[in-house]
Structure formats: structure tokens, C-alpha cells
Short mmCIF file of C-alpha atoms in Angstrom, two decimals:
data_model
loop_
_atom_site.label_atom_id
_atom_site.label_comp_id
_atom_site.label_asym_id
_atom_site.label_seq_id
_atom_site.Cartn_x
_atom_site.Cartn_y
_atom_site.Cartn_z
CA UNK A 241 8.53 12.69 -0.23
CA UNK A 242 11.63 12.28 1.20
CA UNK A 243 14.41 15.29 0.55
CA UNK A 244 17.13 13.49 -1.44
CA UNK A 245 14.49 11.38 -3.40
CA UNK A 246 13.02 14.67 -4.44
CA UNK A 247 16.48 16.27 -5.08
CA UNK A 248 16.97 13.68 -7.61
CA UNK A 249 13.62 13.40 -9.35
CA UNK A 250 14.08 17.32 -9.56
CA UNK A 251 17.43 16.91 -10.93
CA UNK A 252 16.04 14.55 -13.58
CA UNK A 253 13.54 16.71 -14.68
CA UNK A 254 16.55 20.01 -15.03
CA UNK A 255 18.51 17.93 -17.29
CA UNK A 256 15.26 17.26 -19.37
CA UNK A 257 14.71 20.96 -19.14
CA UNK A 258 18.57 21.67 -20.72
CA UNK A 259 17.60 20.03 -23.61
CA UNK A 260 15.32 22.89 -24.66
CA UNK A 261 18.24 25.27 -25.78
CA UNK A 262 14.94 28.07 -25.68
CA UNK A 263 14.90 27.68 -21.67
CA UNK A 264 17.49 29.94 -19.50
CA UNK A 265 18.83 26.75 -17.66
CA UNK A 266 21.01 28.89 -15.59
CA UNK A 267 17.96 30.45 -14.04
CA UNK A 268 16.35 27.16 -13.26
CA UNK A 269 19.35 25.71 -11.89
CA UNK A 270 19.22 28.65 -9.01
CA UNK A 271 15.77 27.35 -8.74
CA UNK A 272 16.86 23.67 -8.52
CA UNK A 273 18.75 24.81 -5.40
CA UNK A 274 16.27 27.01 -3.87
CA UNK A 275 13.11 26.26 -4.49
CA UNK A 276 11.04 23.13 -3.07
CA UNK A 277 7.60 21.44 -3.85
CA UNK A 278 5.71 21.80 -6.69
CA UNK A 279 6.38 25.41 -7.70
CA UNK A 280 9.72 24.44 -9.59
CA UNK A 281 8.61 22.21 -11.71
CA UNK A 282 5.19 24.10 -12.22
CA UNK A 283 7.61 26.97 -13.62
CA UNK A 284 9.63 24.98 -15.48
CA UNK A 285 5.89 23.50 -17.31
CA UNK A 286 5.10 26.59 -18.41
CA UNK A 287 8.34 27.23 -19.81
CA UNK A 288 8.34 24.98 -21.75
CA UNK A 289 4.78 24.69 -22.93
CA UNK A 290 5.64 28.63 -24.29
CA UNK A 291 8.49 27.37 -25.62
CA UNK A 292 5.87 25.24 -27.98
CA UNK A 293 8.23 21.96 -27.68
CA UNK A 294 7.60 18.43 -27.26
CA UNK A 295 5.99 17.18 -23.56
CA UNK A 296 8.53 16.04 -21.37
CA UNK A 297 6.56 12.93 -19.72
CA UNK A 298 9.28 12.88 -16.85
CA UNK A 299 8.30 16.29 -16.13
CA UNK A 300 4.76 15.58 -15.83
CA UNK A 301 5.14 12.46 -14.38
CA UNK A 302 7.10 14.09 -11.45
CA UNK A 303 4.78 16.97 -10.93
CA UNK A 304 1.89 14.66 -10.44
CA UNK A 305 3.86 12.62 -7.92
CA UNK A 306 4.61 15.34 -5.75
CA UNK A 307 1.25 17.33 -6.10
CA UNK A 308 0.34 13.92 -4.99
CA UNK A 309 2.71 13.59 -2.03
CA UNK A 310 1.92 17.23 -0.89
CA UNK A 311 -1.73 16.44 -0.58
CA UNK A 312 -2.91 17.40 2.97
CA UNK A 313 -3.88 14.57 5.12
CA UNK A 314 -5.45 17.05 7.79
CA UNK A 315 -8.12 19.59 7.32
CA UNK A 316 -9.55 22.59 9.91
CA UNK A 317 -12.99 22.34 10.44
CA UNK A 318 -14.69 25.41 12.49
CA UNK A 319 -17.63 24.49 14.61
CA UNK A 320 -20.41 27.67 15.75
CA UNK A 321 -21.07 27.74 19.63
CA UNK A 322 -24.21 29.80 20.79
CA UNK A 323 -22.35 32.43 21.86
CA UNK A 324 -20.49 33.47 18.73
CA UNK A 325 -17.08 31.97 19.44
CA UNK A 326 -15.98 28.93 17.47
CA UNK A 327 -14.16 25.64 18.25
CA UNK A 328 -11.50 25.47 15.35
CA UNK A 329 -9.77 21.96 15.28
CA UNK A 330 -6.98 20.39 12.69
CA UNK A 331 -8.54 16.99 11.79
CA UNK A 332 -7.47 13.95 9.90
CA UNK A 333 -9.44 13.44 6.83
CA UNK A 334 -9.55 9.56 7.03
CA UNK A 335 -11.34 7.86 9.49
CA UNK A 336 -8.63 5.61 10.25
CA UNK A 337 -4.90 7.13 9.75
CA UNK A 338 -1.75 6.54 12.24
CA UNK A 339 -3.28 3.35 13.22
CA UNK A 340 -5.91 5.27 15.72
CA UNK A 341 -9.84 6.27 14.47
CA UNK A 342 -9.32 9.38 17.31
CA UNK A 343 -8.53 12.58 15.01
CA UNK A 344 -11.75 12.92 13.34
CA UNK A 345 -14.48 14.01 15.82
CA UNK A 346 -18.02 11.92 16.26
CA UNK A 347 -21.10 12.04 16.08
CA UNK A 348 -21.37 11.00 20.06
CA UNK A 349 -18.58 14.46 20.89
CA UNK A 350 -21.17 16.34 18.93
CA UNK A 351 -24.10 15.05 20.74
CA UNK A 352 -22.41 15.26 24.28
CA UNK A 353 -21.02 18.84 23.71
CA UNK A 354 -24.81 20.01 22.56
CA UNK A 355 -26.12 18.38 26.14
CA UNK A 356 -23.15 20.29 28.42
CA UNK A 357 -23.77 23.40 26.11
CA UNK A 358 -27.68 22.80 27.92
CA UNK A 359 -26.67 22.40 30.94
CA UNK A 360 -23.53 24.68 32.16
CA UNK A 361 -23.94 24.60 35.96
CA UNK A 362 -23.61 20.78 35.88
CA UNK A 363 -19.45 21.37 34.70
CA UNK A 364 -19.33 25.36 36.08
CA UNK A 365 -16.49 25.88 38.84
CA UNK A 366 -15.97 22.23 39.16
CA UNK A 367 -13.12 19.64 38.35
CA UNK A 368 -13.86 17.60 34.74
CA UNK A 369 -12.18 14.71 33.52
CA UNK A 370 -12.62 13.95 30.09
CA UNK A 371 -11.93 10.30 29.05
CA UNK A 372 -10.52 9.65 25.24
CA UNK A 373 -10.90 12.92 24.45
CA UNK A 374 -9.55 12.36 20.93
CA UNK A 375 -9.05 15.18 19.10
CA UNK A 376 -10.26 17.63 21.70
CA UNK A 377 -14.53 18.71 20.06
CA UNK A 378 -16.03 18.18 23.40
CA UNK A 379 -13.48 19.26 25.86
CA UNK A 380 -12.45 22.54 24.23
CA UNK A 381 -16.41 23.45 23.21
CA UNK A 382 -17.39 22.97 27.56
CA UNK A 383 -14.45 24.99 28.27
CA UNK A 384 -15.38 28.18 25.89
CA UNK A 385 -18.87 28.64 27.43
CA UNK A 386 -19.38 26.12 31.05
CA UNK A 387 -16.89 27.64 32.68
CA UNK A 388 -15.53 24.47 34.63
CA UNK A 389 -12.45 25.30 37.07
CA UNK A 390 -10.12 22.50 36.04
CA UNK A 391 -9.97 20.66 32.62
CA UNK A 392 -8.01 17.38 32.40
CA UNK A 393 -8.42 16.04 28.48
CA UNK A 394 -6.90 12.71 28.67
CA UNK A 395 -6.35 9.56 26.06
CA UNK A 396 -3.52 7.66 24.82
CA UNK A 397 -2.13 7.35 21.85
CA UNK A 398 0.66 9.66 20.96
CA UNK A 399 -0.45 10.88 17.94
CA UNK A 400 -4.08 11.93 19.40
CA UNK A 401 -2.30 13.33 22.32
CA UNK A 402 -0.21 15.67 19.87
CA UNK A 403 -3.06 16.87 17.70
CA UNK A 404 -5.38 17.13 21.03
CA UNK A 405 -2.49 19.67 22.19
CA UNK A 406 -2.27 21.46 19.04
CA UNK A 407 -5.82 22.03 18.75
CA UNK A 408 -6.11 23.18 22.46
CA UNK A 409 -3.80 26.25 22.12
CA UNK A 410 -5.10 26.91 18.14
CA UNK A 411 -8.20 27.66 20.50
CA UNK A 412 -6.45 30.00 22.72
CA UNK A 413 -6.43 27.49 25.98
CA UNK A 414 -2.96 27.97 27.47
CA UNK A 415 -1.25 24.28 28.55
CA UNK A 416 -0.40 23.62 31.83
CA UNK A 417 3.48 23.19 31.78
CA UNK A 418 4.43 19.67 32.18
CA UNK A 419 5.78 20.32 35.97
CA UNK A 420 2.82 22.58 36.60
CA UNK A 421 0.56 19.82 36.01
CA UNK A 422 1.67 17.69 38.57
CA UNK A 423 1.16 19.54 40.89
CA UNK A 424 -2.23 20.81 39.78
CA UNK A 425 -2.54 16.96 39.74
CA UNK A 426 -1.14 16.37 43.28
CA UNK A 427 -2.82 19.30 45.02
CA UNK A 428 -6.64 17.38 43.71
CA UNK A 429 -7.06 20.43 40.90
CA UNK A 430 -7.48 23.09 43.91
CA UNK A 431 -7.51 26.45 42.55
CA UNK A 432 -5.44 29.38 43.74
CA UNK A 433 -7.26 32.43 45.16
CA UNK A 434 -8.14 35.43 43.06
CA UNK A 435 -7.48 33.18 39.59
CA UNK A 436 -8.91 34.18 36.32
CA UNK A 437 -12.21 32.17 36.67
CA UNK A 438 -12.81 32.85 32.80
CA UNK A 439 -10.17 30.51 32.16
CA UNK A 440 -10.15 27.08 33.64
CA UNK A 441 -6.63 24.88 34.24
CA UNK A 442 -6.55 23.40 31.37
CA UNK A 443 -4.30 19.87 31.33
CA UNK A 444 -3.47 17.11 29.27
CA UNK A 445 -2.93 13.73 30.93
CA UNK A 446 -1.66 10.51 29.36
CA UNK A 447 -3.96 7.74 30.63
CA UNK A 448 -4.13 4.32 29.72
CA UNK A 449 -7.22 2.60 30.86
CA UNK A 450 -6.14 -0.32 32.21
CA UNK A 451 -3.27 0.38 34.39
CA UNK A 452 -3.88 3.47 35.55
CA UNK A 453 -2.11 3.44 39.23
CA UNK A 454 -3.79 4.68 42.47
CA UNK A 455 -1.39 7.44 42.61
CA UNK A 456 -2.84 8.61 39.66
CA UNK A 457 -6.51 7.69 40.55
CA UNK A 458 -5.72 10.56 44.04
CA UNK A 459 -4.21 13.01 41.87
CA UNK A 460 -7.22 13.09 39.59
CA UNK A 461 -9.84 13.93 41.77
CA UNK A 462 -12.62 14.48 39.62
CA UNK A 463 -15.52 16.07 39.99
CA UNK A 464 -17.25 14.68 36.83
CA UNK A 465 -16.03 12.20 34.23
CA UNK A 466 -17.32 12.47 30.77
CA UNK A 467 -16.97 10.45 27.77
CA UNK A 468 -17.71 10.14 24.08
CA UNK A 469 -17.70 7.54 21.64
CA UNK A 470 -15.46 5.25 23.66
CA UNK A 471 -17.87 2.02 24.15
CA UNK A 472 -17.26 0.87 20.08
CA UNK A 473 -14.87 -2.18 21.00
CA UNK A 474 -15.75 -4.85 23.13
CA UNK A 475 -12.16 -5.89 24.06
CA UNK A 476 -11.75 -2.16 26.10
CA UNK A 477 -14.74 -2.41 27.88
CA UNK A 478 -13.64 -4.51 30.35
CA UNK A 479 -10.79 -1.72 31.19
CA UNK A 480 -13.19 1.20 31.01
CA UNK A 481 -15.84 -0.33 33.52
CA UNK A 482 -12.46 -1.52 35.46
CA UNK A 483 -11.61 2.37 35.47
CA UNK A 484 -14.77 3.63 36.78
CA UNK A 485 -14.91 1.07 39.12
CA UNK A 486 -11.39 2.46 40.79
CA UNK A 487 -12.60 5.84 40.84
CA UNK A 488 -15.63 4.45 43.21
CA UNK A 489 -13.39 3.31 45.65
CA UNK A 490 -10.70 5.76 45.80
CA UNK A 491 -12.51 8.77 47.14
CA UNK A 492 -12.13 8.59 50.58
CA UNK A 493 -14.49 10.28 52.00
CA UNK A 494 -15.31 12.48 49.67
CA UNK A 495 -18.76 12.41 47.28
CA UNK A 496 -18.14 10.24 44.17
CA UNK A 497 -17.86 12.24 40.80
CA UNK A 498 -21.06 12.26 38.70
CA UNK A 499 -20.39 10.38 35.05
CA UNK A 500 -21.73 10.77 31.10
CA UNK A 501 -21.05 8.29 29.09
CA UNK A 502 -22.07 9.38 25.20
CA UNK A 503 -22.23 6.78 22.69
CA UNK A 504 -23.17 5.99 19.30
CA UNK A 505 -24.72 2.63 19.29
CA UNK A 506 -23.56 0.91 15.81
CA UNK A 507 -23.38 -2.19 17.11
CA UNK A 508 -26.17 -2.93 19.98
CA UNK A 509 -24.74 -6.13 20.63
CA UNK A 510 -21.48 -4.17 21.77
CA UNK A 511 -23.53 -1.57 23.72
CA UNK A 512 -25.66 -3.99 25.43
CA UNK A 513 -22.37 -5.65 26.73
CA UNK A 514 -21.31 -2.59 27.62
CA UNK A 515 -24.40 -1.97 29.92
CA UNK A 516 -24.22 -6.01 31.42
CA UNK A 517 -20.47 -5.05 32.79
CA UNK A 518 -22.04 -1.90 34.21
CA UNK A 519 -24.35 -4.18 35.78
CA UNK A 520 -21.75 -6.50 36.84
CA UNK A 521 -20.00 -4.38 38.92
CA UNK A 522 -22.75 -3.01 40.53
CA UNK A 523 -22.38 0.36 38.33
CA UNK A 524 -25.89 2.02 38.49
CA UNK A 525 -27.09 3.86 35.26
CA UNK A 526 -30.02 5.62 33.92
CA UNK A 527 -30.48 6.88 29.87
CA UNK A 528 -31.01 10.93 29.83
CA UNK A 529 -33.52 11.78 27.79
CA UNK A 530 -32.41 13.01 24.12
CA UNK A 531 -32.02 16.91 23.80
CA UNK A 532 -34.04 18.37 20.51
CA UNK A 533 -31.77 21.55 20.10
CA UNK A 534 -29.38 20.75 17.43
CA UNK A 535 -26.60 23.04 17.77
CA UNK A 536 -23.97 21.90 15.33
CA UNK A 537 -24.52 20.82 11.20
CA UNK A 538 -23.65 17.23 10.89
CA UNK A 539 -25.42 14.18 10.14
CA UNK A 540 -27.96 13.35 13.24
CA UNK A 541 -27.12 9.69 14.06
CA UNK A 542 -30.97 8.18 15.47
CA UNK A 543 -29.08 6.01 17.99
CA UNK A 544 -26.94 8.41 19.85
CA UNK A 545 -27.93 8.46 23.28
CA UNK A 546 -26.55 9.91 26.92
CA UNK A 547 -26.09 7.08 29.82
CA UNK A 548 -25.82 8.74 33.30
CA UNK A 549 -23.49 6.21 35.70
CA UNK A 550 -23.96 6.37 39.54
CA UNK A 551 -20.40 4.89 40.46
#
């Protein structure tokens, strides 16, 4: 609720209050001017219900619009690892809020976390770029116990890119400082001598699928490229398969990264587009074979599966 909207529904509800001769206004007034939210008028109810006088509907009426209005639209939900720790995120509680579906976490983040968790030495001392990372599940759970040397969490929209942030460092992952990062970036994620190699670089990068720059592409350098839940739209396939297809050719001579691709398949029509694009550009790919060790509580989704890209 905006502040002098509530001033004046708060105001409203004082002189209502001053009508109740039993009710030290003066004391409430001090409140008026100091106090904010709900616990005002949640005094001033209780005042007058001992005061045994009529209900004041405006009061009531204004308490249950700003109860309303202080209603949380995030939660924190605290995810186990095997090794004690816990991945702690701030998540939306819609599936859809600020116009993006990318701050709740999936089932495919989930699915793709439990397979890394499985197999460390595939991301351990190496350089991983993360595509949509959303919200941050995957990224931040491979970090805490794979050890990878560099960690670049990249998406999009603003809003993700502020909660992703947030929830990095509410997990004790210290940002790269904005200049810091470019050169991380620029130098191809190389790693100073006698670093802490408990704690990888950790960096977020704004990257928009389909004009990312060749620039960019060199500064990147991955040495794996991972992915969850991002094949759900057909219209951002084309820029995805686009993507990889840049990171094929812009390696010089050096060995192309390896890439997971997790999805949930709700729509096979979708998925099956997304694998004749693959095809298309001449992206090989091969379905890993499902993992049975359920780490984390949530609903198992039967068509979640692990595609393996040779780029």
C-alpha cells in the first residue's frame, strides 16, 4: 500500500477511534505518527473491543486491507544436500508473478542438481556455465558440494537476475564485483595461483539468448553448459539451439564444452521440436539414463529426463 494512501486510511480510522471518549486518543495519535502496518490499528481493535462499544466497520475494513496488502508474495524454502549443508532460496509463491515463471524452482533444477550431486568430477575444478538459471536451485546446490572452479549463473530478466543475486549471497557465495567480473570474463575464467579452491568464482552474467555477441561468446569460455527447464516455449528454441551452435564455433582450438540439457517434457510436441532443431544443426545428442536416488522431497515428475549435446 502506498505511504500517503495508508496515512489517510489510518487517519480515518483515529478519528473513528476519538469518538470513543473511553480511548486515550492522545496516545494513539503518537501511534498514528509512529507506528506503521497492521500493529496500529490491531491496538486500536482491542481498545476498543475492551471498551465494549459498537464495531467500527472502517476499522475493520482497513485492517483487513492492509493484513491483505502485507501478505508476503515470497517464501524461503530450505533444500537438504547429502552432506548436511542446505541450499536456502527466497522464492515467489506464484508460478507466474513479475511477468517471468523463473522465481519458483522446477522440477527439471531438482532433477539436474540430483544428477551433478552423482557425478562431482564431471563440474570439479572446471569452468560451468549455467543457462536460465532462474532463481539460482541448481547452480548454488553444484557449487556447495562439486567443487567447480568458476561459476557463471546467467539469465535475463531483471527481476530473476535480482532474486538469483540475493539468494547467492543468503547462501554464503561471495559476488564477483561488477569490474571483477570482466575480467574474470576476459581472462577465459583462469584462476589465480594458491586461490581458495573450496570456493569457486562465483558470477552473474546478463545473457540474452539471441544476441549474445562474440565478444561475449570468448569471454565465456566454458567448460560445461548446463541447463534446466528452459525447452517449455517453442518460440526460444530457435535462439537456444542458435546459442549452442555459436559456442561450437567459437573455440578456437580449444575442446568444445560438454552440455546437459534438463527438461520436463509437458508438452512432447514442444520437446520433440526441440530435438528436430538439434538435429538441424547438426547438434549430436544422446538421453542419460534416469538416476533412482531421489535426493530432494518434491513431486517426481515421470517425464523428466537428462539430454547430453555433443556441440
Amino acid at each position: 500500500m502506498a505511504g500517503p494512501e495508508l496515512g489517510l486510511r489510518f487517519q480515518r480510522c483515529f478519528l473513528a477511534a476519538r469518538q470513543l471518549r473511553a480511548f486515550p486518543w492522545l496516545e494513539l495519535e503518537h501511534g498514528l505518527r509512529t507506528s506503521r502496518g497492521s500493529s496500529l490499528l490491531l491496538d486500536i481493535l482491542h481498545r476498543h473491543e475492551s471498551a465494549v462499544a459498537e464495531p467500527l466497520d472502517e476499522l475493520y475494513d482497513a485492517l483487513g486491507a492492509i493484513l491483505n496488502e502485507e501478505e508476503s508474495t515470497h517464501c524461503y524454502k530450505h533444500y537438504l544436500l547429502p552432506t548436511g549443508e542446505c541450499v536456502t532460496l527466497s522464492e515467489s509463491v506464484a508460478v507466474i508473478s513479475e511477468g517471468t515463471t523463473g522465481l519458483v524452482t522446477w522440477e527439471a533444477a531438482l532433477h539436474l542438481a540430483e544428477w551433478a550431486l552423482q557425478n562431482p568430477s564431471g563440474f570439479r575444478n572446471r569452468t560451468v556455465l549455467e543457462l536460465g538459471s532462474g532463481i539460482g536451485f541448481t547452480g548454488i546446490a553444484i557449487c556447495k558440494t562439486c567443487n567447480p572452479k568458476t561459476y557463471i549463473f546467467s539469465d535475463y530478466h531483471h527481476r530473476v537476475l535480482q532474486q538469483l543475486k540475493q539468494n547467492i549471497c543468503l547462501n554464503g557465495f561471495v559476488l564477483e564485483p561488477e569490474a571483477a567480473q570482466h575480467i574474470q570474463l576476459e581472462s577465459g575464467g583462469q584462476k589465480a595461483e594458491g586461490a581458495n579452491q573450496q570456493n569457486p568464482k562465483v558470477i552473474v552474467a546478463e545473457l540474452e539468448w539471441g544476441s549474445v555477441t562474440e565478444k561475449q561468446l570468448l569471454a565465456l569460455q566454458p567448460d560445461v553448459i548446463i541447463a534446466a527447464d528452459v525447452v517449455y516455449d517453442p518460440e526460444i528454441i530457435g535462439a537456444l539451439v542458435g546459442l549452442l551452435q555459436q559456442f561450437s564455433t567459437s573455440r578456437a582450438d580449444r575442446k568444445p564444452p560438454e552440455v546437459y540439457i534438463a527438461s520436463t517434457v509437458r508438452n512432447p510436441d514442444t520437446y520433440h521440436l526441440f530435438q528436430a532443431q538439434l538435429d538441424k544443426a547438426g547438434i549430436g545428442w544422446q538421453i542419460i539414463p534416469a538416476h533412482s536416488n531421489h535426493v530432494f522431497l518434491c513431486d517426481v515428475h515421470p517425464n523428466v529426463t537428462i539430454l547430453q549435446l555433443f556441440i
